[in-house]
Structures are given as C-alpha cells and as structure tokens.
Coordinates of C-alpha atoms in Angstrom, one line a residue:
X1 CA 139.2 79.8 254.8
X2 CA 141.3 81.7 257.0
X3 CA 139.8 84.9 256.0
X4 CA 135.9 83.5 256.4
X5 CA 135.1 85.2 259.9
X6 CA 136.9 88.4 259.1
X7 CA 134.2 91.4 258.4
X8 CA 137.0 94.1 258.2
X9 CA 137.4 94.7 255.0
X10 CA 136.9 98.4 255.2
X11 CA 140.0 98.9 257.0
X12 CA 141.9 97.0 254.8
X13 CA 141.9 93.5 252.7
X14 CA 143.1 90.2 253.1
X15 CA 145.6 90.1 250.5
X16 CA 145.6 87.8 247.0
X17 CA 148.1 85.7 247.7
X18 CA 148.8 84.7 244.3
X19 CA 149.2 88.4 242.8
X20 CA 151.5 89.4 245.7
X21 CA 153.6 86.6 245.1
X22 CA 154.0 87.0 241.1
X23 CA 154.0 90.7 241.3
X24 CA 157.1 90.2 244.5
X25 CA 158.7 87.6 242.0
X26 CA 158.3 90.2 239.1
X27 CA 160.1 93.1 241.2
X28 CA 162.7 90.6 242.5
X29 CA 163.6 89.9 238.3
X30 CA 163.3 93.4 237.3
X31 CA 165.1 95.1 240.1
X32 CA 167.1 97.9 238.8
X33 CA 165.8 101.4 239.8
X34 CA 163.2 102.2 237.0
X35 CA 165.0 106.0 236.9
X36 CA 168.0 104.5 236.2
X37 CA 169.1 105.3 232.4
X38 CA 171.3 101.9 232.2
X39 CA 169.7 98.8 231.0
X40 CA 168.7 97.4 234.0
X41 CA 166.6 100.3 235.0
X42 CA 165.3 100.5 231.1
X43 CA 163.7 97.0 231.9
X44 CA 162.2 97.8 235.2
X45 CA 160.6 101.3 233.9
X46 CA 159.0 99.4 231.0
X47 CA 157.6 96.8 233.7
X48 CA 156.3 99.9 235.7
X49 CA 154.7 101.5 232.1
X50 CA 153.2 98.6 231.7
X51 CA 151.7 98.7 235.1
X52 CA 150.4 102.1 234.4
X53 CA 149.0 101.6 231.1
X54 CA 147.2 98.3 232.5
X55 CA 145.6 100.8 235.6
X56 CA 144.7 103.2 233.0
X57 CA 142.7 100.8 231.2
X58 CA 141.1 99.3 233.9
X59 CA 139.9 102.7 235.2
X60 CA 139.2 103.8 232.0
X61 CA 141.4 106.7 231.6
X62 CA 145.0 108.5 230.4
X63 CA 148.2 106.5 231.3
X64 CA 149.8 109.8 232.1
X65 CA 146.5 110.9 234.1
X66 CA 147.9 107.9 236.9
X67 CA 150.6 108.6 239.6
X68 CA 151.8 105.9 241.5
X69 CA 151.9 107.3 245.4
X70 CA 152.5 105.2 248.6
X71 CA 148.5 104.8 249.4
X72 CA 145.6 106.8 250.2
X73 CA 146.5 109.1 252.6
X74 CA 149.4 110.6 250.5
X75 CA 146.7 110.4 247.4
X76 CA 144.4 112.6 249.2
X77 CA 147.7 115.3 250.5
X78 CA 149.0 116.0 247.1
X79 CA 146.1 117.5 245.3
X80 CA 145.3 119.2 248.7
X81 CA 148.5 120.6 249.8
X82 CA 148.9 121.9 246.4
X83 CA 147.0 124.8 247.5
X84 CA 149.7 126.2 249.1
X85 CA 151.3 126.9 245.6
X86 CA 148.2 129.4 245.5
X87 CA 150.0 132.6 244.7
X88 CA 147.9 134.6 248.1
X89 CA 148.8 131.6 249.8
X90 CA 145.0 132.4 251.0
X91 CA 141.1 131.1 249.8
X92 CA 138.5 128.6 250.6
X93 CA 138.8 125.0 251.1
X94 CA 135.5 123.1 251.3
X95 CA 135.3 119.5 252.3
X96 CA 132.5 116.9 253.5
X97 CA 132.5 116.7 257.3
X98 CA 132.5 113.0 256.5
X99 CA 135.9 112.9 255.3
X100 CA 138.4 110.5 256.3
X101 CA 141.2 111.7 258.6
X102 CA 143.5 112.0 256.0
X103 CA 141.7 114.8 254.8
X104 CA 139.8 116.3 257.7
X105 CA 143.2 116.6 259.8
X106 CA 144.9 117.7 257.0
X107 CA 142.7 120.4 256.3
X108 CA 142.8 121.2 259.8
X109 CA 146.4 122.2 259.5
X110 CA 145.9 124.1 256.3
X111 CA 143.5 126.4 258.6
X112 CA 146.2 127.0 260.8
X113 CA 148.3 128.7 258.1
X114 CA 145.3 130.8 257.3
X115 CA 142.9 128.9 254.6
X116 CA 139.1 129.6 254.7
X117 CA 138.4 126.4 255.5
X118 CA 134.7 125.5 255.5
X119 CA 132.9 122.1 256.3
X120 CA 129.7 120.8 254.9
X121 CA 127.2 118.3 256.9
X122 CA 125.4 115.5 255.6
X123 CA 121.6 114.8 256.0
X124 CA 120.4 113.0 258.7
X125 CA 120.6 110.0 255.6
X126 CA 124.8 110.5 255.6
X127 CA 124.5 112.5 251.9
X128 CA 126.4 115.6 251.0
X129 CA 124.0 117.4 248.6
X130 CA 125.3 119.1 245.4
X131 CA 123.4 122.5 246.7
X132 CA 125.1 122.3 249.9
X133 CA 128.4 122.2 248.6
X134 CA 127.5 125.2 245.8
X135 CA 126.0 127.3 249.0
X136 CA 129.5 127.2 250.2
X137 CA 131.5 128.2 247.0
X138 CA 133.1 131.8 247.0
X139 CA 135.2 133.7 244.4
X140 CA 138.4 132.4 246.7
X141 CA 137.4 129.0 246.7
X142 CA 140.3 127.1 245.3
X143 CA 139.6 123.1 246.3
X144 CA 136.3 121.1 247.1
X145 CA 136.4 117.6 248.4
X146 CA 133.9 114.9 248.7
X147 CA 134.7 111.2 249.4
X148 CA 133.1 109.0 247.0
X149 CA 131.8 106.2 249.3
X150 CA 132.1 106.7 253.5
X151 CA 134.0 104.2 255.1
X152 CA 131.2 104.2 258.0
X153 CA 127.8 104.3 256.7
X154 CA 128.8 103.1 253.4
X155 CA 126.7 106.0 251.6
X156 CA 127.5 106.6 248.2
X157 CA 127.8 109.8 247.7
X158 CA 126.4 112.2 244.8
X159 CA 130.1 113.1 243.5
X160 CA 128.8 113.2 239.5
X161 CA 126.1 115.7 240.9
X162 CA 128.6 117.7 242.6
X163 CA 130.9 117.9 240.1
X164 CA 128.2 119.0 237.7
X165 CA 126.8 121.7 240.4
X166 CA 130.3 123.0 241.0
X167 CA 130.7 123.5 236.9
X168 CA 127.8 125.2 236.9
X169 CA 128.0 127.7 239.8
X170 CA 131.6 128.8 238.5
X171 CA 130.7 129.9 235.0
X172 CA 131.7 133.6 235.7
X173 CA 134.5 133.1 237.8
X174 CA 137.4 130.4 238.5
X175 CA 136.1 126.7 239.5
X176 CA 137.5 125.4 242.0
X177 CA 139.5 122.4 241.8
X178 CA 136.9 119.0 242.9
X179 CA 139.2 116.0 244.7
X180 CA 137.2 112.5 245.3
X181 CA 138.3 110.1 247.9
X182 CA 137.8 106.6 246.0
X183 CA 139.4 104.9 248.7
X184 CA 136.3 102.7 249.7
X185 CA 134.5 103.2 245.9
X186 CA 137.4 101.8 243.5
X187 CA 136.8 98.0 243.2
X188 CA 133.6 98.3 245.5
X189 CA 131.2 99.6 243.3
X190 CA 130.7 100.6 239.7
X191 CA 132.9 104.1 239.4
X192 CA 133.2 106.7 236.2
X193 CA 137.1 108.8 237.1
X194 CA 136.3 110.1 233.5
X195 CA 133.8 111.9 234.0
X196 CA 133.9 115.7 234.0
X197 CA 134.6 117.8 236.5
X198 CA 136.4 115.2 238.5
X199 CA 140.1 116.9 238.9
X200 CA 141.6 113.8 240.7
X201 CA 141.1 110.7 242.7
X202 CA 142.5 109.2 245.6
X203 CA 143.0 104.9 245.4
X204 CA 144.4 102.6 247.9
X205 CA 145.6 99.0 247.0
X206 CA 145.2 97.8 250.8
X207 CA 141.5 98.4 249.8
X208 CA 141.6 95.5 246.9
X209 CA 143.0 92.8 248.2
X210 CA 146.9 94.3 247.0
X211 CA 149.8 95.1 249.1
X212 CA 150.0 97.9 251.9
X213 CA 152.2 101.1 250.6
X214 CA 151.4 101.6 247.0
X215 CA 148.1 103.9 245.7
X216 CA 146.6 105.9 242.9
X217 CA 146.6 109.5 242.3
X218 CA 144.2 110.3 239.8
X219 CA 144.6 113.4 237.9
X220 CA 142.8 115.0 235.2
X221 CA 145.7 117.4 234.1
X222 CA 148.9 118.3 235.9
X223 CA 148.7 120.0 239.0
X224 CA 152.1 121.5 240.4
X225 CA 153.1 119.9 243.6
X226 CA 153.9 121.2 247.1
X227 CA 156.3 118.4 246.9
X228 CA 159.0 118.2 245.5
X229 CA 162.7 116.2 245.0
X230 CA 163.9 114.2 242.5
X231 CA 161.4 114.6 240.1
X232 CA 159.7 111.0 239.8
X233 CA 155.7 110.4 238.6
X234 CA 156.0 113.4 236.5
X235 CA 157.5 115.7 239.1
X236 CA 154.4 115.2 241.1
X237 CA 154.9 112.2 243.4
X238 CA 159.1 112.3 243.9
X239 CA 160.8 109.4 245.4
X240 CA 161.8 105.7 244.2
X241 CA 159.4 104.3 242.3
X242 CA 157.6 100.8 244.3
X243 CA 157.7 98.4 241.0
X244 CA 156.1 95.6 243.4
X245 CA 153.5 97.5 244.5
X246 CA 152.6 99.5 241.2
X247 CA 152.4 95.6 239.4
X248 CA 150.5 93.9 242.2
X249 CA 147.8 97.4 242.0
X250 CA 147.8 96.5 238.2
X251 CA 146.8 93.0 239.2
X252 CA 144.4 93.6 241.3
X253 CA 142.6 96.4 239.5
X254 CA 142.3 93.8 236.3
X255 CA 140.8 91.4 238.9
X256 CA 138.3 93.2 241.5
X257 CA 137.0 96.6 239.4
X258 CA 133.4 96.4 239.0
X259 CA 132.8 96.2 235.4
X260 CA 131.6 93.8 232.9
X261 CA 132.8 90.6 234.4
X262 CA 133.0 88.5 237.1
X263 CA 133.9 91.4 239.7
X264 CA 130.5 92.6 238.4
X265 CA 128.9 89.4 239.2
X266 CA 129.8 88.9 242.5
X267 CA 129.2 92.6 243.2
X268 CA 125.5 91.8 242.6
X269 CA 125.8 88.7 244.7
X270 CA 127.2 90.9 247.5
X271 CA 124.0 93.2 247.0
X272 CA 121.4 90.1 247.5
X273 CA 123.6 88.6 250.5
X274 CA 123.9 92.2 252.4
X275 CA 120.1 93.0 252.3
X276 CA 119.7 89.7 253.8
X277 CA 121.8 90.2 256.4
X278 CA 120.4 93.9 256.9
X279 CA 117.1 92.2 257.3
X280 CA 117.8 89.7 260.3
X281 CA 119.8 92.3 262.0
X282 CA 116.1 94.5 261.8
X283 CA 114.7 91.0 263.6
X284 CA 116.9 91.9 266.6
X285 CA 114.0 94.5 268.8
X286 CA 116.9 96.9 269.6
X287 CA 119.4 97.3 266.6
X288 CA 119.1 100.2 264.6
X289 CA 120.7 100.1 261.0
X290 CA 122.5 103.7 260.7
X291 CA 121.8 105.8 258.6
X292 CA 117.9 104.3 259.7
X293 CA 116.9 105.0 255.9
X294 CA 118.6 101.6 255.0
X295 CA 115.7 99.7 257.0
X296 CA 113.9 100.7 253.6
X297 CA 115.1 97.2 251.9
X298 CA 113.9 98.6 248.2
X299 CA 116.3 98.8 245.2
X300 CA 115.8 101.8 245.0
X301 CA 117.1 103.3 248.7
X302 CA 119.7 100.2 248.6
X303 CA 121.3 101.3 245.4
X304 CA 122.0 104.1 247.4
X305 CA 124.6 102.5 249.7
X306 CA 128.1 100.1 249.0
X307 CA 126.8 96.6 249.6
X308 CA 130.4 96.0 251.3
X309 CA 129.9 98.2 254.6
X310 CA 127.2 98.0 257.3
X311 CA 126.7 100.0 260.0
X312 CA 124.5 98.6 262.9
X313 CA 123.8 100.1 266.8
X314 CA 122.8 97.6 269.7
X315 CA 121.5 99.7 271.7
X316 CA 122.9 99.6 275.3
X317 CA 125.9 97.2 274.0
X318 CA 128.9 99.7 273.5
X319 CA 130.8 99.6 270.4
X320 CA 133.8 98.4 271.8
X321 CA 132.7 95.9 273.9
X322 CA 130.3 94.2 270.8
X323 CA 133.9 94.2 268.6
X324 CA 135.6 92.6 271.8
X325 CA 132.6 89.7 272.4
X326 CA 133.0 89.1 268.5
X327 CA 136.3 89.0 268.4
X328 CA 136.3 86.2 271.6
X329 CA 134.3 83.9 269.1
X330 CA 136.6 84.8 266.4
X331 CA 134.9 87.1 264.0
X332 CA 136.8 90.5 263.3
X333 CA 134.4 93.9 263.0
X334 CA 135.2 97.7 264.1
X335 CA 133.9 100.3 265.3
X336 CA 134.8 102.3 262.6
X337 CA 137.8 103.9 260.7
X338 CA 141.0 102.0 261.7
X339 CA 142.7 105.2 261.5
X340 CA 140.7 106.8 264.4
X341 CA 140.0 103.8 266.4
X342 CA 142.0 105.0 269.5
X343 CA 139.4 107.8 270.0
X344 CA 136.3 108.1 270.9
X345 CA 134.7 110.5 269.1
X346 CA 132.4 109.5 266.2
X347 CA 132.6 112.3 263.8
X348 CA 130.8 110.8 261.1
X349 CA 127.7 110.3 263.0
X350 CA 128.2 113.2 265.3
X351 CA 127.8 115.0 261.5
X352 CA 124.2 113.3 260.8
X353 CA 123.4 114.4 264.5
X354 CA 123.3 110.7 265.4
X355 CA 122.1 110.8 269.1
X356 CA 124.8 110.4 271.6
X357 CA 123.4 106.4 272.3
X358 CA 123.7 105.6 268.5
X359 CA 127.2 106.9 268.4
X360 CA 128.4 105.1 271.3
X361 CA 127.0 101.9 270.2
X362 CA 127.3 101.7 266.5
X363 CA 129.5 99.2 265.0
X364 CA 130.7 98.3 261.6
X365 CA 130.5 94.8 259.4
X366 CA 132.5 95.2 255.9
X367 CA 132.8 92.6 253.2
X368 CA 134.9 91.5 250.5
X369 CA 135.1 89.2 247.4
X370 CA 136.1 85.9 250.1
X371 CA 133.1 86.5 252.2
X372 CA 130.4 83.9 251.7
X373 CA 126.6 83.6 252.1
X374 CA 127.7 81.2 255.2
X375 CA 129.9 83.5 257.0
X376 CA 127.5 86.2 256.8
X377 CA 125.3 83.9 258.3
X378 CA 127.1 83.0 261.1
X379 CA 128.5 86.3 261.9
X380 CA 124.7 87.1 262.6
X381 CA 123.7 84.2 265.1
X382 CA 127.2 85.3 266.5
X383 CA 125.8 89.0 266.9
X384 CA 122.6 87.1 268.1
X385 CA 123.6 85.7 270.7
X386 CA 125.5 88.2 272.2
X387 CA 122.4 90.7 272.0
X388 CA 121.0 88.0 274.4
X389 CA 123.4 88.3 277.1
X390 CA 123.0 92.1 277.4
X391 CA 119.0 92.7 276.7

C-alpha cells in the first residue's frame, strides 16, 4: 500500500521485497568471488550460471548470448562504444532522436572524435519508420539504434520492421550492426530478443521491480569490447561479478515478463485500466493526450503504445508545477526522463515538433504491476481537481 499513489514507474520500480531479500540472503551464503578458482568461488559461479541460464530462458534465448552489466546505461555503451574498435576509427552512426540520454549523449561524444553521426525523427505520432532509418544507411554505416518502447510517449516502436529493412538494404554491402534499448519494453510488453537482425539488447532490473546496479546485455554473437580489464562476462563486461543482483534479475524476469502467465494477465488488465484512464483525462476541455493519435481509443491504435506510460499536457499548467501540486496530495508523476529532469528541454517532443505549449506542459503517469483500478482512479480526480484551480 505504500506504493499505491506512486505513478513513476518509468523512472524506476518499487522493488519486490521478497526477491531482494532471498536473492541478498543468497549472495550473503554464496559469497566467494565467482572468478575465484577455489571452492568458494566454484559455488558462487554456479549460483551466477544458474542465474544466467534462468534469464536466458525467460527471454528466450542463448545463456552465453547474456552479459550481466551494472544497468542500462552501461547496456546501451558497450555495443556502442564498440565502434571505436572499427579499424578507420571512422563511419556512420544512426540513432532515433528519441533515444534516451544514455545513448543520445553518448553518441554525441562519439561525434566529437569524428563519427558520421546521423539522427532520425519520429512522425508527428512518436514512430521511427523502417524507411527512415534505411534512407539514412551508407556503405560506412557501422551501428543503428532504435529504442524499443520510449520512455515518454510510451510508443512502441517498429524495431522487427527495422531490423528486417536494415537486412534488406545491406544485401550488397556490410549491415550494420542494429542495438535496441529494451529498457522500458522488457517485462512491459510482449518482446521477441530472438528474432533476427536484432544484434543486442539493452535491460535494466530497476525497471522490474529488482535492484538498482545490475542489467542485461543482450547479444547475438560476440562483439569485441572497447572495454577491457580483467576479463569477466566473456571479456566483454570486466569487473566483479554482482551475484545479488544477477539472482534478484533472474527472479524478477521469471515473475514480470509478459508471456504465458499471470504477468500476461495482468498486462491485459493494465491495457483495459489505461484506456479508461486515457478517456477521463479526454473529459478534461484542455488536456491533450501526446502523441494526440492515442485520443483514438481503438485496439487497433492502442496496441500501438505500452499500456504502462501516459503522456498528458494541461494546457497553461506547467509541467513542473502539475508534478509539484501532485506531489502535495501525495501522488508521484514526472515530467519525463529522470535522467534529464534538471533540464528543460523536451527533446522527445521537440522531435515530433510538439508545439512549444505542449512541451512545456506535458507530464507523465507510468504504471506497474502494484497499481490498482482505485489508484488510477484517484490519481485522476487528483489531476481533476487541480485542472480547476488553474482553468
């Protein structure tokens, strides 16, 4: 219950108490370094195989296709930084304007040391199109990247399509390698890492409901790494192996990934309770639901979004001031990103040419497996009456 006005989720879960605690009391009995070659560290890198294998099987892929990492962020730099292992030390790099910061700042520094790097816009809708991406594709181009679900607008994004379409344009020369963000995907919404054309995969545990510090490279085949040390996760992710971390991710991936069972069940719940609550905030005369194309309530334009994340504008309500009135009745919302939400700027929608009112206004609800029908509820009279103090 302590959790039931919290509508933050997007920038990171209220933990499962009960798999932190078994996974801390697992770590705590197996606590010998698992690159140890004694005994001690023979039982600790068994517990951490097992934890890969489990992963593996959740997500439906190779145990040696998962490296443990310290979260998303690091996820995303590996496969990126890579590139500078290119031979020219040169080429194109193509990303989503929509990317998180991890990989839009990132790439930002890789253009400083030269790299063609190129950014794609969404559609006024928030979706990268496979034929944008393939418009942007040169001989040079050596790494595409597309985030599976944004963490603003919650559109899911065509990444099967792109994959396909980036296949396909690179039959006579040298395809590039294609990186997902999963970040806000992974234990959100139905997701295939198998599939084709997908080289690797960025997951956070934060995300799920598991600790802060541990994450999920996904990779379809070896890449070599920029970084380098000691030689750990296959000599791609160096440094001491997190046992706790790497169990608790195990845990949590068993118990939130959206396949056949209850994770599935309450996924659909989530997608009944979040067009509800998309259709009262349309009762309010000067809320705008961003990208506008969600006002369409059908399946077919809903399937198209994470049922999780919401993005709303009051119009002449700032941002901030809407997540501070909330916050003084006790619900918690954002603006946006917690990693950007000292600035101002609103990239995301500055990318779907969002007008300059809408950016400055918007403000973001995001659920999770705790939320109920009745919180939901009462996080809109909350919004409600607020709206009636300013219009």
């Amino acid at each position: 219950m302590k959790n039931e006005h919290y509508f933050d989720w997007a920038a990171t879960a209220p933990c499962n108490e009960d798999i932190l605690r078994e996974s801390l009391e697992i770590a705590i009995k197996y606590d010998g370094n698992p690159s140890s070659t004694h005994s001690t560290g023979k039982e600790a890198r068994q517990i951490l195989e097992k934890a890969r294998e489990s992963c593996a099987e959740t997500l439906g892929v190779k145990s040696n296709q998962i490296i443990f990492t310290s979260g998303g962020t690091e996820s995303d730099h590996i496969p990126l930084l890579s590139c500078l292992n290119t031979p020219s030390k040169s080429g194109r790099i193509i990303l989503s304007s929509i990317e998180h910061p991890a990989l839009r700042e990132e790439c930002a520094m890789l253009k400083k040391q030269g790299y063609d790097v190129v950014s794609v816009n969404p559609d006024s809708n928030g979706f990268i199109t496979p034929q944008s991406i393939v418009e942007k594709l040169t001989s040079d181009t050596i790494f595409v990247t597309v985030m599976a679900v944004n963490n603003e607008t919650s559109c899911i994004q065509p990444i099967y399509e792109i994959a396909d379409a980036i296949t396909n344009a690179s039959k006579e020369k040298k395809r590039p390698h294609f990186h997902v963000d999963c970040v806000q995907a992974a234990g959100k919404i139905p997701l295939n890492l198998s599939y084709k054309g997908i080289d690797s995969a960025a997951l956070s545990a934060h995300k799920i409901s598991g600790p802060r510090g541990i994450g999920i490279l996904y990779l379809s085949k070896p890449l070599n790494s920029f970084l380098v040390g000691g030689g750990q996760e296959q000599n791609i992710r160096s440094g001491t192996e997190n046992l706790f971390g790497a169990v608790a991710f195990a845990k949590c991936l068993q118990n939130y990934y959206i396949n056949q069972n209850e994770a599935k069940e309450r996924f659909e719940k989530q997608q009944e309770w979040t067009r509800d609550f998309l259709k009262k905030l349309k009762t309010l005369e000067k809320c705008r639901l961003v990208p506008t194309i969600r006002e369409d309530f059908s399946d077919k334009i809903q399937s198209l979004f994470s049922p999780w994340i919401v993005q709303a504008a009051f119009l002449g309500i700032p941002g901030n001031v809407m997540v501070r009135a909330l916050d003084a009745k006790g619900f918690c919302i954002s603006t946006g990103s917690a990693c950007s939400a000292k600035k101002q700027s609103r990239p995301i929608l500055a990318a779907m040419n969002a007008s300059r009112e809408i950016q400055d206004s918007a403000v973001r609800f995001s659920f999770g497996p705790f939320t109920t029908k009745k919180s939901m509820d009462e996080l809109f009279e909350a919004v409600k009456e607020i709206t009636k103090d300013f219009w």
